[in-house]
Every structure is written in structure tokens, then in C-alpha cells.
Amino acid sequence: MIGNKQCILIVDDEVRMLVVLKDFFVAQNYEVLLAENGQVALDIHYQNNTMIDLILLDVMMPVKDGFETLIELRENKFDTPVIMLTAKSEEYDQIKGFQYGVDDYITKPFSLSLLIARVESVLRRTMKQTEQTHNLGLLTLVPSKRTVLLENKPIELTRREYDLLQYFILNKEITLTREQILLQVWGYDYQGDNRTVDTHIKQLRMKLKGCSHYIKTVHGVGYLFEVQV
């Protein structure tokens, strides 16, 4: 955020697209940064990551494409929301994007009304998740830093393990089916099966150690996150 305005980094190798999107978002009261390829976008992000609220990222670009840019961001633990813009409509590319940690996906050509609706939706979701710290038993989840503390000591979680734990905490004391978890944590285009959920929960429980019992198995249904005092 710059001043009281949310900041969007727009990444596209088409100059006309950059101009159109910049004018549109400025008119919508956003601050806008521009990059003509993935490498320039990364350089800008490294310098301004605390101010950038969302990235609109084209896929097909020279020097460094959208997927390569997204992978580098996530490998460096940056969780800035990313919406990918692409001319491709193949299902494989959408699945690939979600597996690498994209937040949403829009296929060109798109209407500006659809784009702003998607942007606002992702920003609302992100802001909601970063509003408060959650203290549950011996666990503390700090969304603004994507950090989990066990007895006030940080534990190392993968991006997916963190997302899974956060989803449980935000839906504590609610029985969740494997299908619900797969949809909300992995995304609607993920092609894996329910065993993926079981495997990640097993790994997450190991890292939670003495708090592993917070994640309860509801036989024949799914899982329940509950902390009993």
C-alpha cells in the first residue's frame, strides 16, 4: 500500500495492455507499478514488496515468463497475491499455475469489469486472512507473517502445510470433508485425489508434535480442528 491506496504491480510484455490496465486501475484509485517482463517484475518486487498488495502477471513473456516469476516469488517466501493473465485456455496451464501458488487465473481476452471483480475478491480475502493473530492452545498463527508458533517457537511449514493449517483454524470446530479441503486449499482445478489431503495432514501432524491431536479424524467424513481446554 502506498499512502492510503492499494498498490498493484502489472506485468505484461504488451505495451498497449500495460497502458490500458494502468489507466483503468488509476481511475479505480489504485497505485500502479509496471514491468515488461518477469525479471523486471522481480527486481521491482524485491525493492517494493512491502508496498505491493497484488501482482497481475502475464504468462507468455520474454526473459522470464510468468510461471518462472511465480516460482521464484514463492521459493523466496513472498506471498503477495498473484492473478495470472494468459491467452492460453488449456486446463494444464491453469493447473500448473495453482500448483505453483497462484491466487486466481484469468484468460485473455477479459472484460475490465471481470478483472476488477477478481482483483477486489482476492484483496478482500487476503486482508481478511491478515487481520488478526489466532491463539489456539499451544499454537499461534500470525497470518500477516505467515508464521506458526508452537509454544512461542516458530515451526517450519511448507506453503501448502501453512495454507492447510490456516484453513483448519479459520474453520475450527467445523467438520470438513476431504473434498472441501482439497477445493479450498489446492484449488478447483487440482487433479489430485483425496489421498493428497491425508498425506499432507500426516506431515502437518508430525510438525505440530504435541498439538497434533488438534486435528481430529472424523471417520468416514473428513477432519475437524478443535482445541479442548
PDB file of C-alpha atoms in Angstrom:
ATOM      1  CA  MET A   1       0.000   0.000   0.000  1.00  0.00           C
ATOM      2  CA  ILE A   2       1.247   3.484  -0.880  1.00  0.00           C
ATOM      3  CA  GLY A   3      -0.314   6.144   1.298  1.00  0.00           C
ATOM      4  CA  ASN A   4      -3.916   5.021   1.638  1.00  0.00           C
ATOM      5  CA  LYS A   5      -4.060   3.395  -1.790  1.00  0.00           C
ATOM      6  CA  GLN A   6      -3.558  -0.281  -2.556  1.00  0.00           C
ATOM      7  CA  CYS A   7      -0.730  -0.948  -4.988  1.00  0.00           C
ATOM      8  CA  ILE A   8      -0.842  -3.318  -7.982  1.00  0.00           C
ATOM      9  CA  LEU A   9       2.183  -4.462  -9.959  1.00  0.00           C
ATOM     10  CA  ILE A  10       1.146  -5.176 -13.569  1.00  0.00           C
ATOM     11  CA  VAL A  11       3.481  -7.414 -15.581  1.00  0.00           C
ATOM     12  CA  ASP A  12       2.982  -7.797 -19.350  1.00  0.00           C
ATOM     13  CA  ASP A  13       5.211  -7.528 -22.417  1.00  0.00           C
ATOM     14  CA  GLU A  14       2.456  -5.820 -24.439  1.00  0.00           C
ATOM     15  CA  VAL A  15       2.856  -2.057 -24.041  1.00  0.00           C
ATOM     16  CA  ARG A  16      -0.743  -1.393 -25.046  1.00  0.00           C
ATOM     17  CA  MET A  17      -2.006  -3.774 -22.351  1.00  0.00           C
ATOM     18  CA  LEU A  18       0.148  -2.065 -19.721  1.00  0.00           C
ATOM     19  CA  VAL A  19      -1.196   1.353 -20.677  1.00  0.00           C
ATOM     20  CA  VAL A  20      -4.833   0.229 -20.712  1.00  0.00           C
ATOM     21  CA  LEU A  21      -4.580  -1.549 -17.358  1.00  0.00           C
ATOM     22  CA  LYS A  22      -2.645   1.261 -15.718  1.00  0.00           C
ATOM     23  CA  ASP A  23      -5.195   3.878 -16.788  1.00  0.00           C
ATOM     24  CA  PHE A  24      -8.032   1.652 -15.627  1.00  0.00           C
ATOM     25  CA  PHE A  25      -6.646   0.917 -12.167  1.00  0.00           C
ATOM     26  CA  VAL A  26      -5.514   4.500 -11.591  1.00  0.00           C
ATOM     27  CA  ALA A  27      -9.089   5.548 -12.349  1.00  0.00           C
ATOM     28  CA  GLN A  28     -10.208   2.998  -9.740  1.00  0.00           C
ATOM     29  CA  ASN A  29      -7.970   4.742  -7.157  1.00  0.00           C
ATOM     30  CA  TYR A  30      -5.095   2.225  -7.117  1.00  0.00           C
ATOM     31  CA  GLU A  31      -1.393   2.926  -7.245  1.00  0.00           C
ATOM     32  CA  VAL A  32       0.193   1.078 -10.171  1.00  0.00           C
ATOM     33  CA  LEU A  33       3.701  -0.197 -10.919  1.00  0.00           C
ATOM     34  CA  LEU A  34       4.592  -1.601 -14.358  1.00  0.00           C
ATOM     35  CA  ALA A  35       7.009  -4.247 -15.620  1.00  0.00           C
ATOM     36  CA  GLU A  36       7.530  -5.513 -19.165  1.00  0.00           C
ATOM     37  CA  ASN A  37       8.813  -8.976 -18.214  1.00  0.00           C
ATOM     38  CA  GLY A  38       9.225 -11.278 -15.254  1.00  0.00           C
ATOM     39  CA  GLN A  39      12.784 -10.290 -14.407  1.00  0.00           C
ATOM     40  CA  VAL A  40      11.908  -6.608 -14.231  1.00  0.00           C
ATOM     41  CA  ALA A  41       8.881  -7.532 -12.105  1.00  0.00           C
ATOM     42  CA  LEU A  42      11.061  -9.441  -9.644  1.00  0.00           C
ATOM     43  CA  ASP A  43      13.508  -6.538  -9.395  1.00  0.00           C
ATOM     44  CA  ILE A  44      10.628  -4.145  -8.680  1.00  0.00           C
ATOM     45  CA  HIS A  45       9.069  -6.535  -6.179  1.00  0.00           C
ATOM     46  CA  TYR A  46      12.293  -7.059  -4.240  1.00  0.00           C
ATOM     47  CA  GLN A  47      12.597  -3.285  -3.837  1.00  0.00           C
ATOM     48  CA  ASN A  48       8.938  -2.576  -3.080  1.00  0.00           C
ATOM     49  CA  ASN A  49       7.465  -5.818  -1.693  1.00  0.00           C
ATOM     50  CA  THR A  50       6.121  -4.184   1.467  1.00  0.00           C
ATOM     51  CA  MET A  51       4.060  -1.771  -0.666  1.00  0.00           C
ATOM     52  CA  ILE A  52       2.760  -4.159  -3.352  1.00  0.00           C
ATOM     53  CA  ASP A  53      -0.649  -5.622  -2.496  1.00  0.00           C
ATOM     54  CA  LEU A  54      -1.228  -7.718  -5.630  1.00  0.00           C
ATOM     55  CA  ILE A  55       0.500  -8.745  -8.867  1.00  0.00           C
ATOM     56  CA  LEU A  56      -1.216  -9.110 -12.251  1.00  0.00           C
ATOM     57  CA  LEU A  57       1.147 -11.460 -14.052  1.00  0.00           C
ATOM     58  CA  ASP A  58       1.104 -12.363 -17.742  1.00  0.00           C
ATOM     59  CA  VAL A  59       2.285 -15.870 -18.622  1.00  0.00           C
ATOM     60  CA  MET A  60       3.892 -15.553 -22.062  1.00  0.00           C
ATOM     61  CA  MET A  61       6.776 -13.074 -21.764  1.00  0.00           C
ATOM     62  CA  PRO A  62      10.420 -12.850 -22.846  1.00  0.00           C
ATOM     63  CA  VAL A  63      13.431 -13.045 -20.478  1.00  0.00           C
ATOM     64  CA  LYS A  64      11.426 -14.665 -17.671  1.00  0.00           C
ATOM     65  CA  ASP A  65       7.872 -15.883 -18.162  1.00  0.00           C
ATOM     66  CA  GLY A  66       5.003 -15.796 -15.686  1.00  0.00           C
ATOM     67  CA  PHE A  67       5.482 -19.293 -14.312  1.00  0.00           C
ATOM     68  CA  GLU A  68       9.206 -18.743 -13.719  1.00  0.00           C
ATOM     69  CA  THR A  69       8.438 -15.449 -11.990  1.00  0.00           C
ATOM     70  CA  LEU A  70       5.777 -17.008  -9.779  1.00  0.00           C
ATOM     71  CA  ILE A  71       8.055 -19.897  -8.813  1.00  0.00           C
ATOM     72  CA  GLU A  72      10.859 -17.528  -7.781  1.00  0.00           C
ATOM     73  CA  LEU A  73       8.460 -15.435  -5.691  1.00  0.00           C
ATOM     74  CA  ARG A  74       7.147 -18.451  -3.819  1.00  0.00           C
ATOM     75  CA  GLU A  75      10.563 -20.054  -3.387  1.00  0.00           C
ATOM     76  CA  ASN A  76      11.705 -16.824  -1.738  1.00  0.00           C
ATOM     77  CA  LYS A  77       8.727 -16.967   0.651  1.00  0.00           C
ATOM     78  CA  PHE A  78       6.888 -13.995  -0.867  1.00  0.00           C
ATOM     79  CA  ASP A  79       3.146 -14.495  -0.510  1.00  0.00           C
ATOM     80  CA  THR A  80       1.992 -11.434  -2.427  1.00  0.00           C
ATOM     81  CA  PRO A  81      -1.316 -12.403  -4.112  1.00  0.00           C
ATOM     82  CA  VAL A  82      -0.889 -13.186  -7.816  1.00  0.00           C
ATOM     83  CA  ILE A  83      -3.527 -13.240 -10.547  1.00  0.00           C
ATOM     84  CA  MET A  84      -2.194 -14.713 -13.783  1.00  0.00           C
ATOM     85  CA  LEU A  85      -3.252 -13.290 -17.135  1.00  0.00           C
ATOM     86  CA  THR A  86      -2.872 -15.567 -20.138  1.00  0.00           C
ATOM     87  CA  ALA A  87      -4.031 -16.069 -23.692  1.00  0.00           C
ATOM     88  CA  LYS A  88      -3.924 -19.797 -23.100  1.00  0.00           C
ATOM     89  CA  SER A  89      -7.082 -21.626 -22.098  1.00  0.00           C
ATOM     90  CA  GLU A  90      -5.683 -25.140 -21.748  1.00  0.00           C
ATOM     91  CA  GLU A  91      -6.567 -26.766 -18.451  1.00  0.00           C
ATOM     92  CA  TYR A  92      -2.967 -27.882 -17.940  1.00  0.00           C
ATOM     93  CA  ASP A  93      -1.713 -24.300 -17.699  1.00  0.00           C
ATOM     94  CA  GLN A  94      -4.335 -23.397 -15.120  1.00  0.00           C
ATOM     95  CA  ILE A  95      -3.482 -26.450 -13.015  1.00  0.00           C
ATOM     96  CA  LYS A  96       0.212 -25.584 -13.288  1.00  0.00           C
ATOM     97  CA  GLY A  97      -0.481 -22.068 -12.040  1.00  0.00           C
ATOM     98  CA  PHE A  98      -2.444 -23.238  -8.994  1.00  0.00           C
ATOM     99  CA  GLN A  99       0.214 -25.803  -8.129  1.00  0.00           C
ATOM    100  CA  TYR A 100       2.829 -23.046  -8.085  1.00  0.00           C
ATOM    101  CA  GLY A 101       0.734 -20.888  -5.765  1.00  0.00           C
ATOM    102  CA  VAL A 102      -1.281 -18.545  -7.966  1.00  0.00           C
ATOM    103  CA  ASP A 103      -4.349 -16.998  -6.313  1.00  0.00           C
ATOM    104  CA  ASP A 104      -6.538 -16.649  -9.391  1.00  0.00           C
ATOM    105  CA  TYR A 105      -6.378 -17.090 -13.143  1.00  0.00           C
ATOM    106  CA  ILE A 106      -7.975 -15.038 -15.938  1.00  0.00           C
ATOM    107  CA  THR A 107      -7.892 -15.960 -19.626  1.00  0.00           C
ATOM    108  CA  LYS A 108      -7.485 -13.248 -22.262  1.00  0.00           C
ATOM    109  CA  PRO A 109      -9.490 -11.589 -23.640  1.00  0.00           C
ATOM    110  CA  PHE A 110     -11.329 -10.498 -20.494  1.00  0.00           C
ATOM    111  CA  SER A 111     -13.586  -7.601 -19.565  1.00  0.00           C
ATOM    112  CA  LEU A 112     -12.294  -4.930 -17.223  1.00  0.00           C
ATOM    113  CA  SER A 113     -15.375  -5.389 -15.043  1.00  0.00           C
ATOM    114  CA  LEU A 114     -14.474  -9.064 -14.542  1.00  0.00           C
ATOM    115  CA  LEU A 115     -10.848  -8.182 -13.839  1.00  0.00           C
ATOM    116  CA  ILE A 116     -11.645  -5.605 -11.143  1.00  0.00           C
ATOM    117  CA  ALA A 117     -14.114  -8.014  -9.532  1.00  0.00           C
ATOM    118  CA  ARG A 118     -11.420 -10.724  -9.355  1.00  0.00           C
ATOM    119  CA  VAL A 119      -8.830  -8.273  -8.036  1.00  0.00           C
ATOM    120  CA  GLU A 120     -11.144  -6.967  -5.319  1.00  0.00           C
ATOM    121  CA  SER A 121     -12.125 -10.514  -4.337  1.00  0.00           C
ATOM    122  CA  VAL A 122      -8.504 -11.621  -3.906  1.00  0.00           C
ATOM    123  CA  LEU A 123      -7.612  -8.459  -1.984  1.00  0.00           C
ATOM    124  CA  ARG A 124     -10.595  -8.872   0.360  1.00  0.00           C
ATOM    125  CA  ARG A 125      -9.652 -12.479   1.026  1.00  0.00           C
ATOM    126  CA  THR A 126      -6.032 -11.556   1.667  1.00  0.00           C
ATOM    127  CA  MET A 127      -6.903  -8.696   4.005  1.00  0.00           C
ATOM    128  CA  LYS A 128      -9.319 -10.886   5.959  1.00  0.00           C
ATOM    129  CA  GLN A 129      -6.648 -13.518   6.457  1.00  0.00           C
ATOM    130  CA  THR A 130      -4.089 -10.974   7.699  1.00  0.00           C
ATOM    131  CA  GLU A 131      -6.333  -9.089  10.103  1.00  0.00           C
ATOM    132  CA  GLN A 132      -5.703 -10.972  13.313  1.00  0.00           C
ATOM    133  CA  THR A 133      -3.442 -13.349  15.167  1.00  0.00           C
ATOM    134  CA  HIS A 134      -5.019 -16.654  16.176  1.00  0.00           C
ATOM    135  CA  ASN A 135      -4.121 -18.211  19.526  1.00  0.00           C
ATOM    136  CA  LEU A 136      -5.348 -21.762  19.951  1.00  0.00           C
ATOM    137  CA  GLY A 137      -3.984 -23.797  22.816  1.00  0.00           C
ATOM    138  CA  LEU A 138      -0.208 -24.033  22.359  1.00  0.00           C
ATOM    139  CA  LEU A 139      -0.404 -22.776  18.772  1.00  0.00           C
ATOM    140  CA  THR A 140      -0.230 -19.216  17.480  1.00  0.00           C
ATOM    141  CA  LEU A 141      -0.873 -18.383  13.833  1.00  0.00           C
ATOM    142  CA  VAL A 142       0.239 -14.961  12.567  1.00  0.00           C
ATOM    143  CA  PRO A 143      -1.267 -14.505   9.073  1.00  0.00           C
ATOM    144  CA  SER A 144       0.463 -11.195   8.371  1.00  0.00           C
ATOM    145  CA  LYS A 145       3.805 -13.017   8.550  1.00  0.00           C
ATOM    146  CA  ARG A 146       2.538 -16.477   7.524  1.00  0.00           C
ATOM    147  CA  THR A 147       4.155 -17.754  10.708  1.00  0.00           C
ATOM    148  CA  VAL A 148       3.110 -20.514  13.100  1.00  0.00           C
ATOM    149  CA  LEU A 149       4.434 -20.692  16.646  1.00  0.00           C
ATOM    150  CA  LEU A 150       4.373 -23.807  18.807  1.00  0.00           C
ATOM    151  CA  GLU A 151       4.801 -22.812  22.461  1.00  0.00           C
ATOM    152  CA  ASN A 152       6.079 -19.438  21.179  1.00  0.00           C
ATOM    153  CA  LYS A 153       8.730 -21.037  18.973  1.00  0.00           C
ATOM    154  CA  PRO A 154       8.391 -20.877  15.161  1.00  0.00           C
ATOM    155  CA  ILE A 155       7.920 -24.120  13.275  1.00  0.00           C
ATOM    156  CA  GLU A 156       8.905 -24.615   9.639  1.00  0.00           C
ATOM    157  CA  LEU A 157       5.948 -25.360   7.379  1.00  0.00           C
ATOM    158  CA  THR A 158       5.741 -25.614   3.614  1.00  0.00           C
ATOM    159  CA  ARG A 159       3.419 -23.188   1.826  1.00  0.00           C
ATOM    160  CA  ARG A 160       0.799 -25.917   1.436  1.00  0.00           C
ATOM    161  CA  GLU A 161       1.071 -27.033   5.071  1.00  0.00           C
ATOM    162  CA  TYR A 162       0.610 -23.448   6.222  1.00  0.00           C
ATOM    163  CA  ASP A 163      -2.404 -22.958   3.946  1.00  0.00           C
ATOM    164  CA  LEU A 164      -3.883 -26.210   5.238  1.00  0.00           C
ATOM    165  CA  LEU A 165      -3.421 -25.271   8.890  1.00  0.00           C
ATOM    166  CA  GLN A 166      -4.801 -21.781   8.300  1.00  0.00           C
ATOM    167  CA  TYR A 167      -7.870 -23.242   6.604  1.00  0.00           C
ATOM    168  CA  PHE A 168      -8.443 -25.511   9.610  1.00  0.00           C
ATOM    169  CA  ILE A 169      -8.033 -22.642  12.061  1.00  0.00           C
ATOM    170  CA  LEU A 170     -10.373 -20.329  10.152  1.00  0.00           C
ATOM    171  CA  ASN A 171     -12.926 -23.151  10.199  1.00  0.00           C
ATOM    172  CA  LYS A 172     -12.229 -24.505  13.672  1.00  0.00           C
ATOM    173  CA  GLU A 173     -14.833 -26.788  15.270  1.00  0.00           C
ATOM    174  CA  ILE A 174     -16.367 -27.461  11.834  1.00  0.00           C
ATOM    175  CA  THR A 175     -16.136 -30.926  10.317  1.00  0.00           C
ATOM    176  CA  LEU A 176     -14.575 -30.570   6.872  1.00  0.00           C
ATOM    177  CA  THR A 177     -14.731 -33.214   4.178  1.00  0.00           C
ATOM    178  CA  ARG A 178     -11.647 -34.116   2.180  1.00  0.00           C
ATOM    179  CA  GLU A 179     -13.380 -32.701  -0.901  1.00  0.00           C
ATOM    180  CA  GLN A 180     -13.890 -29.334   0.825  1.00  0.00           C
ATOM    181  CA  ILE A 181     -10.266 -29.213   1.939  1.00  0.00           C
ATOM    182  CA  LEU A 182      -8.977 -30.161  -1.500  1.00  0.00           C
ATOM    183  CA  LEU A 183     -11.112 -27.487  -3.148  1.00  0.00           C
ATOM    184  CA  GLN A 184     -10.252 -24.663  -0.750  1.00  0.00           C
ATOM    185  CA  VAL A 185      -6.550 -25.374  -0.197  1.00  0.00           C
ATOM    186  CA  TRP A 186      -5.458 -26.882  -3.513  1.00  0.00           C
ATOM    187  CA  GLY A 187      -7.909 -25.115  -5.825  1.00  0.00           C
ATOM    188  CA  TYR A 188     -10.767 -26.229  -8.016  1.00  0.00           C
ATOM    189  CA  ASP A 189      -8.532 -27.261 -10.923  1.00  0.00           C
ATOM    190  CA  TYR A 190      -6.208 -29.514  -8.927  1.00  0.00           C
ATOM    191  CA  GLN A 191      -6.219 -33.020 -10.346  1.00  0.00           C
ATOM    192  CA  GLY A 192      -5.015 -34.981  -7.319  1.00  0.00           C
ATOM    193  CA  ASP A 193      -7.247 -37.199  -5.206  1.00  0.00           C
ATOM    194  CA  ASN A 194      -8.254 -37.244  -1.554  1.00  0.00           C
ATOM    195  CA  ARG A 195      -5.115 -39.124  -0.555  1.00  0.00           C
ATOM    196  CA  THR A 196      -3.236 -35.871  -1.101  1.00  0.00           C
ATOM    197  CA  VAL A 197      -5.148 -34.379   1.842  1.00  0.00           C
ATOM    198  CA  ASP A 198      -4.391 -37.357   4.087  1.00  0.00           C
ATOM    199  CA  THR A 199      -0.688 -37.259   3.228  1.00  0.00           C
ATOM    200  CA  HIS A 200      -0.344 -33.540   3.977  1.00  0.00           C
ATOM    201  CA  ILE A 201      -2.288 -33.845   7.224  1.00  0.00           C
ATOM    202  CA  LYS A 202       0.013 -36.670   8.324  1.00  0.00           C
ATOM    203  CA  GLN A 203       3.046 -34.448   7.634  1.00  0.00           C
ATOM    204  CA  LEU A 204       1.425 -31.479   9.349  1.00  0.00           C
ATOM    205  CA  ARG A 205       0.598 -33.504  12.454  1.00  0.00           C
ATOM    206  CA  MET A 206       4.237 -34.590  12.727  1.00  0.00           C
ATOM    207  CA  LYS A 207       5.368 -30.969  12.726  1.00  0.00           C
ATOM    208  CA  LEU A 208       2.726 -29.947  15.270  1.00  0.00           C
ATOM    209  CA  LYS A 209       4.119 -32.557  17.677  1.00  0.00           C
ATOM    210  CA  GLY A 210       2.260 -32.254  20.989  1.00  0.00           C
ATOM    211  CA  CYS A 211      -0.551 -30.360  19.265  1.00  0.00           C
ATOM    212  CA  SER A 212      -1.115 -32.982  16.564  1.00  0.00           C
ATOM    213  CA  HIS A 213      -4.317 -34.068  18.272  1.00  0.00           C
ATOM    214  CA  TYR A 214      -5.853 -30.666  17.474  1.00  0.00           C
ATOM    215  CA  ILE A 215      -6.544 -32.121  14.022  1.00  0.00           C
ATOM    216  CA  LYS A 216      -9.057 -34.872  14.631  1.00  0.00           C
ATOM    217  CA  THR A 217     -10.075 -37.536  12.148  1.00  0.00           C
ATOM    218  CA  VAL A 218     -13.820 -37.861  11.676  1.00  0.00           C
ATOM    219  CA  HIS A 219     -14.068 -41.379  10.302  1.00  0.00           C
ATOM    220  CA  GLY A 220     -15.975 -41.685   7.078  1.00  0.00           C
ATOM    221  CA  VAL A 221     -16.253 -37.906   6.737  1.00  0.00           C
ATOM    222  CA  GLY A 222     -13.028 -35.918   6.979  1.00  0.00           C
ATOM    223  CA  TYR A 223     -11.300 -33.818   9.624  1.00  0.00           C
ATOM    224  CA  LEU A 224     -12.079 -31.435  12.475  1.00  0.00           C
ATOM    225  CA  PHE A 225      -9.783 -28.847  14.088  1.00  0.00           C
ATOM    226  CA  GLU A 226     -10.598 -28.499  17.758  1.00  0.00           C
ATOM    227  CA  VAL A 227      -8.715 -27.350  20.838  1.00  0.00           C
ATOM    228  CA  GLN A 228     -10.216 -28.594  24.064  1.00  0.00           C
ATOM    229  CA  VAL A 229      -9.289 -26.584  27.155  1.00  0.00           C
TER     230      VAL A 229
END
